[in-house]
Short mmCIF file of C-alpha atoms in Angstrom, two decimals:
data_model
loop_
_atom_site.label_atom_id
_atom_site.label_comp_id
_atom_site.label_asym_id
_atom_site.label_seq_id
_atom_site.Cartn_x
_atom_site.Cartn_y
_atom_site.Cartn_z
CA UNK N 240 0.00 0.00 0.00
CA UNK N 241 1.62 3.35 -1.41
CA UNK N 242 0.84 5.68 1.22
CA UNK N 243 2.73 8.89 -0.65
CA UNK N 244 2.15 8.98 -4.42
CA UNK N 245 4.25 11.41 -7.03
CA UNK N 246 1.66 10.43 -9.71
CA UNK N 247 3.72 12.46 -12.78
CA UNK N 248 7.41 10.68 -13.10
CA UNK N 249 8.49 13.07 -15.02
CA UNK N 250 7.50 17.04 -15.68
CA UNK N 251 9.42 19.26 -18.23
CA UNK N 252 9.12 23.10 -17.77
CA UNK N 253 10.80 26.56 -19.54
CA UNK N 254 12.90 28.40 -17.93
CA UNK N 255 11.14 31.68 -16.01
CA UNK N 256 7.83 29.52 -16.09
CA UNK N 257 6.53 27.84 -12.54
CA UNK N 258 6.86 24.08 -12.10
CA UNK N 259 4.42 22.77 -10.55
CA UNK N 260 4.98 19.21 -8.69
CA UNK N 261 2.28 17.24 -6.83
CA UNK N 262 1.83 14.34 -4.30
CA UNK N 263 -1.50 12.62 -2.81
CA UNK N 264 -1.51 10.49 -0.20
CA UNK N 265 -4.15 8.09 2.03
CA UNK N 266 -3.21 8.42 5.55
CA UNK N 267 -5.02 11.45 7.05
CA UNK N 268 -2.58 10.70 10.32
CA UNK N 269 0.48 12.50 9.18
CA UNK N 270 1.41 15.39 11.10
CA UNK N 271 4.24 17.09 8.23
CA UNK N 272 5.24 17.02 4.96
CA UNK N 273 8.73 17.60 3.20
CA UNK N 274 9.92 17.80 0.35
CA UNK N 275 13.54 17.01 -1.00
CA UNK N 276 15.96 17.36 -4.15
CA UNK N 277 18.03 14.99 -5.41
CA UNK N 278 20.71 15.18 -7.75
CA UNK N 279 22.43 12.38 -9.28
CA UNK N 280 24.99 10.46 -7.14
CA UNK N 281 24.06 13.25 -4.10
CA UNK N 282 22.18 12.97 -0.98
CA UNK N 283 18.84 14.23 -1.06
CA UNK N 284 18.56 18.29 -0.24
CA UNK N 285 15.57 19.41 2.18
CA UNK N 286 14.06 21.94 0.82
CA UNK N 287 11.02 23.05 1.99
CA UNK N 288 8.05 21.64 5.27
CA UNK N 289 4.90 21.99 6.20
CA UNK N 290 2.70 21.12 9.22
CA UNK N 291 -0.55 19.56 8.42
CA UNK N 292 -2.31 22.34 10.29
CA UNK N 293 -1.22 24.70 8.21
CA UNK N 294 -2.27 25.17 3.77
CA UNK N 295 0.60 27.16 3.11
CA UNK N 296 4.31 27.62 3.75
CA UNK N 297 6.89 29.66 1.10
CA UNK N 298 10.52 30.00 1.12
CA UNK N 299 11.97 32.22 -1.55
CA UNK N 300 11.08 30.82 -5.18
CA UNK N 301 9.48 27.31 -3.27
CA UNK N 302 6.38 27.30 -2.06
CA UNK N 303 4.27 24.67 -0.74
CA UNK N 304 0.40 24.10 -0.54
CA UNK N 305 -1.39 21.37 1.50
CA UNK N 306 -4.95 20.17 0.65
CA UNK N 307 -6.63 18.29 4.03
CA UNK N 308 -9.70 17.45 2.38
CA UNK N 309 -8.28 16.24 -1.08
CA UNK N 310 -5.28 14.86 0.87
CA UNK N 311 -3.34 16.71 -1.84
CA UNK N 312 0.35 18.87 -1.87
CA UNK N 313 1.89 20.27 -3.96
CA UNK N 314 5.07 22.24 -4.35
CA UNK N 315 6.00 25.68 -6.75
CA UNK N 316 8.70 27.02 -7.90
CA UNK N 317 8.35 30.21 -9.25
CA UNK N 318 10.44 31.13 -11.73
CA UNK N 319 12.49 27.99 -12.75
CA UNK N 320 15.93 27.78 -13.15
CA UNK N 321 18.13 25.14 -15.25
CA UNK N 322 19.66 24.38 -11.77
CA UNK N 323 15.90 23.18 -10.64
CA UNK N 324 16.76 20.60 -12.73
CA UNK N 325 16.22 17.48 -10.18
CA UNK N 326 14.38 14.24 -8.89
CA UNK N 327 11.45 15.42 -6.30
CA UNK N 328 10.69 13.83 -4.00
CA UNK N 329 7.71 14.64 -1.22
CA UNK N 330 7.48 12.49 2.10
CA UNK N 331 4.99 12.81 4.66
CA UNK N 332 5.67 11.53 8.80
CA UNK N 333 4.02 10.85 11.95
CA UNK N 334 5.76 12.11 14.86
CA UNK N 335 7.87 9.61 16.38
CA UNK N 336 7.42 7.48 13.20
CA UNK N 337 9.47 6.69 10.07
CA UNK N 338 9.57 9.35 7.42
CA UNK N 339 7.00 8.17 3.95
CA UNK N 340 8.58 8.70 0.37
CA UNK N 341 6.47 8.86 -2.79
CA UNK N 342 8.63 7.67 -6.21
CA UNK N 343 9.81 11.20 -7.36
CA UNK N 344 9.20 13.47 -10.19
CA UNK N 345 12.27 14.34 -12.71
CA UNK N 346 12.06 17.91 -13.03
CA UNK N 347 13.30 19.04 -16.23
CA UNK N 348 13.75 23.45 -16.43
CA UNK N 349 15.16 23.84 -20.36
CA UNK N 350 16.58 27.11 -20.95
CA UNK C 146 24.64 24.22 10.15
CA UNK C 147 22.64 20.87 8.72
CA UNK C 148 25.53 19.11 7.40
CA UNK C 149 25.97 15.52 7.57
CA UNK C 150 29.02 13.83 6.24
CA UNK C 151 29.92 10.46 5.10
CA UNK C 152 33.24 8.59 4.06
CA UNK C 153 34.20 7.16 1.77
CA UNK C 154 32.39 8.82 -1.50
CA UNK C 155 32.99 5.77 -3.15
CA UNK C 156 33.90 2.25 -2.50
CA UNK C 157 34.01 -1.26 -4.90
CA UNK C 158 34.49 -4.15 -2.65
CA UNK C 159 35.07 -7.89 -3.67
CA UNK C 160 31.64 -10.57 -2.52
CA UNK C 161 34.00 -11.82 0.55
CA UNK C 162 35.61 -8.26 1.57
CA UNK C 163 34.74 -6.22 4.63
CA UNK C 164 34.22 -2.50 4.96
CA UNK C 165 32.93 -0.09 6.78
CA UNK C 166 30.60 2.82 6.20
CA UNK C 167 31.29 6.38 8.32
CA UNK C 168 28.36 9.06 8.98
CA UNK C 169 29.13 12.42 11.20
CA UNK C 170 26.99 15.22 12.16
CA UNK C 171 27.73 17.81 15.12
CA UNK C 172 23.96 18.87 15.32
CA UNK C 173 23.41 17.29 18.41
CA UNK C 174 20.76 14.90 16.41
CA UNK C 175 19.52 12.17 18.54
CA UNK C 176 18.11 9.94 15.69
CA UNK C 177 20.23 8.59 12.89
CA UNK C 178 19.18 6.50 9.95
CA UNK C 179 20.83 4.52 7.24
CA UNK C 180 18.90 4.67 3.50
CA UNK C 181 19.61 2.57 0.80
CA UNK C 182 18.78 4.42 -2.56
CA UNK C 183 18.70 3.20 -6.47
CA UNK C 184 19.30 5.33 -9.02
CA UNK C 185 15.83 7.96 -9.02
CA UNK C 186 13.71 5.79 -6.56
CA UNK C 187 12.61 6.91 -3.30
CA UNK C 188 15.11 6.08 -0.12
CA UNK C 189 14.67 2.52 1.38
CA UNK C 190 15.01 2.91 5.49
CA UNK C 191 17.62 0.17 6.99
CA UNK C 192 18.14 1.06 10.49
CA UNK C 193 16.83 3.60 12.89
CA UNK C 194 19.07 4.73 15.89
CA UNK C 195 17.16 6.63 18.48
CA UNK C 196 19.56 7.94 21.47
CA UNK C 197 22.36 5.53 20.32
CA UNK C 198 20.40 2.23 20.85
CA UNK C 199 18.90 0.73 17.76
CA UNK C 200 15.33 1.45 17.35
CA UNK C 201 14.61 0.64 13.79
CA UNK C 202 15.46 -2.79 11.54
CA UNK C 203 13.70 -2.97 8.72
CA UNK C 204 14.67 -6.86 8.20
CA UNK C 205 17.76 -6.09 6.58
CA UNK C 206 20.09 -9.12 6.10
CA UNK C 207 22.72 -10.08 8.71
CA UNK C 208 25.60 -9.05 6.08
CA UNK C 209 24.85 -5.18 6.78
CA UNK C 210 25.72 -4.55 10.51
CA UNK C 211 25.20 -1.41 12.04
CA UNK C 212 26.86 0.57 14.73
CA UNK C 213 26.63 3.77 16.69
CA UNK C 214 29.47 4.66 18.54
CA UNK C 215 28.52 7.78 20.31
CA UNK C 216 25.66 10.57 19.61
CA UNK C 217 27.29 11.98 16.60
CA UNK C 218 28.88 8.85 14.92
CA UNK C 219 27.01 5.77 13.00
CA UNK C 220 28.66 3.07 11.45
CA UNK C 221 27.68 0.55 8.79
CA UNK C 222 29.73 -2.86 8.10
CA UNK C 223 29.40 -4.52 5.53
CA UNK C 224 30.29 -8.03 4.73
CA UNK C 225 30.00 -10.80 2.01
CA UNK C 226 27.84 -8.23 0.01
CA UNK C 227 25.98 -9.64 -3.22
CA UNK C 228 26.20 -6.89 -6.30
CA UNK C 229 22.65 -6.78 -5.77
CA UNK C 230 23.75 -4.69 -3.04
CA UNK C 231 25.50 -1.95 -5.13
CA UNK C 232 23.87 1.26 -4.69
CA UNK C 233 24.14 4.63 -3.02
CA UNK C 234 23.65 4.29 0.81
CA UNK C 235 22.34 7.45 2.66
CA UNK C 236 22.96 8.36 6.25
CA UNK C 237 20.56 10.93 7.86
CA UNK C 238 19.82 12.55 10.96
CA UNK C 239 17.22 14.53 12.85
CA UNK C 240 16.45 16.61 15.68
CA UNK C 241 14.42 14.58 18.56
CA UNK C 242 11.41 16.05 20.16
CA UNK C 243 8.76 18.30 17.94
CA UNK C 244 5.65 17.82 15.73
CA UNK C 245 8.19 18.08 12.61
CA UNK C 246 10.58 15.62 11.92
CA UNK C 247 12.71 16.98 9.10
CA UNK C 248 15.63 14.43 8.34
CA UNK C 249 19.05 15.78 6.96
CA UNK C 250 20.68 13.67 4.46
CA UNK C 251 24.52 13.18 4.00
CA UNK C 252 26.02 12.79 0.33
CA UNK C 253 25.93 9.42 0.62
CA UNK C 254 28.64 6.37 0.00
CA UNK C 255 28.29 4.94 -3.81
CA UNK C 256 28.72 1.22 -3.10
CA UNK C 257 30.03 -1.04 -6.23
CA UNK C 258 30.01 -4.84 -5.11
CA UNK C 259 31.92 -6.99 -7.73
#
């Protein structure tokens, strides 16, 4: 049972434009939600959180939006940039529990 | 400062050699995880280390052994490895306590079992 789901494996997106990435998932439980970028042969970077009492939390040119009802997220960046260029991934936790990966979208920004 | 660090970068070992895995951090994290990850899938949890005792083992075979030393150090042997086994392993850590969990990842160790 695939708790976290990355539906889209793979998104492509100009440069300047926003990317839009999204994740669904069953268990109305979890208390967060992260997301992380992963270049090839690296560890995965954190980027960006949220708690699941709030809808919204931004950082910079990453924002993130949480749906409670449609047990939805989904993360923006606004504009792209070539260096976006990454696997996503979103995971979602209980406190005190392990951490919940979907499969990851490839994030293509072309110039 | 979220760094985590892990030695070697690299490593090819041999089915009947033995080596060892290093992961750092001076956060003062309390938990400590190894991942093992294939090329664009998600992390696969190994081991969980909650205040240096072993919390989490997520039936991962007797030739992957690990170790924590102290509150900033984990170790991983490894032992008659199978290439099945080659891959990038992940170390990570987190801060204990709180509603939000957020894990910090190290660079990782690419693992090459001939």
């Amino acid at each position: 049972d695939q708790q976290v789901k990355q539906n889209s494996p793979s998104l492509s997106v100009q440069e300047g434009r926003i990317s839009i990435l999204n994740c669904d998932y069953t268990n109305s439980m979890f208390d967060y939600f992260l997301w992380y970028k992963k270049y090839p042969a690296e560890g995965p970077t954190f980027l960006i959180s949220i708690s699941s009492i709030k809808d919204k939390n931004e950082d910079g040119r990453f924002t993130v939006f949480l749906n409670k009802s449609a047990k939805h997220l989904s993360l923006h960046i606004v504009p792209s940039q070539p260096g976006d260029s990454a696997v996503y991934f979103c995971a979602a936790g209980i406190q005190g529990g392990k951490l919940i990966f979907g499969q990851g979208t490839e994030l293509s920004v072309k110039p | 400062d979220t760094e985590v660090t892990q030695t070697p970068k690299h490593l090819v070992m041999g089915m009947t050699n033995k080596k060892s895995l290093k992961c750092e951090q001076h956060m003062g994290h309390r938990a400590m995880y190894w991942y093992k990850q294939k090329a664009k899938k998600p992390p696969e949890l190994m081991f969980v280390y909650s205040y240096e005792k072993l919390s989490i083992n997520e039936s991962v075979p007797s030739r992957f052994s690990p170790e924590c030393p102290n509150s900033s150090l984990l170790n991983l042997h490894l032992h008659a490895l199978q290439p099945e086994d080659s891959a990038l392993y992940l170390c990570a850590s987190r801060v204990t306590g709180g509603i939000q969990e957020t894990q910090y990842f190290g660079p990782g160790t690419r693992l090459l079992v001939l």
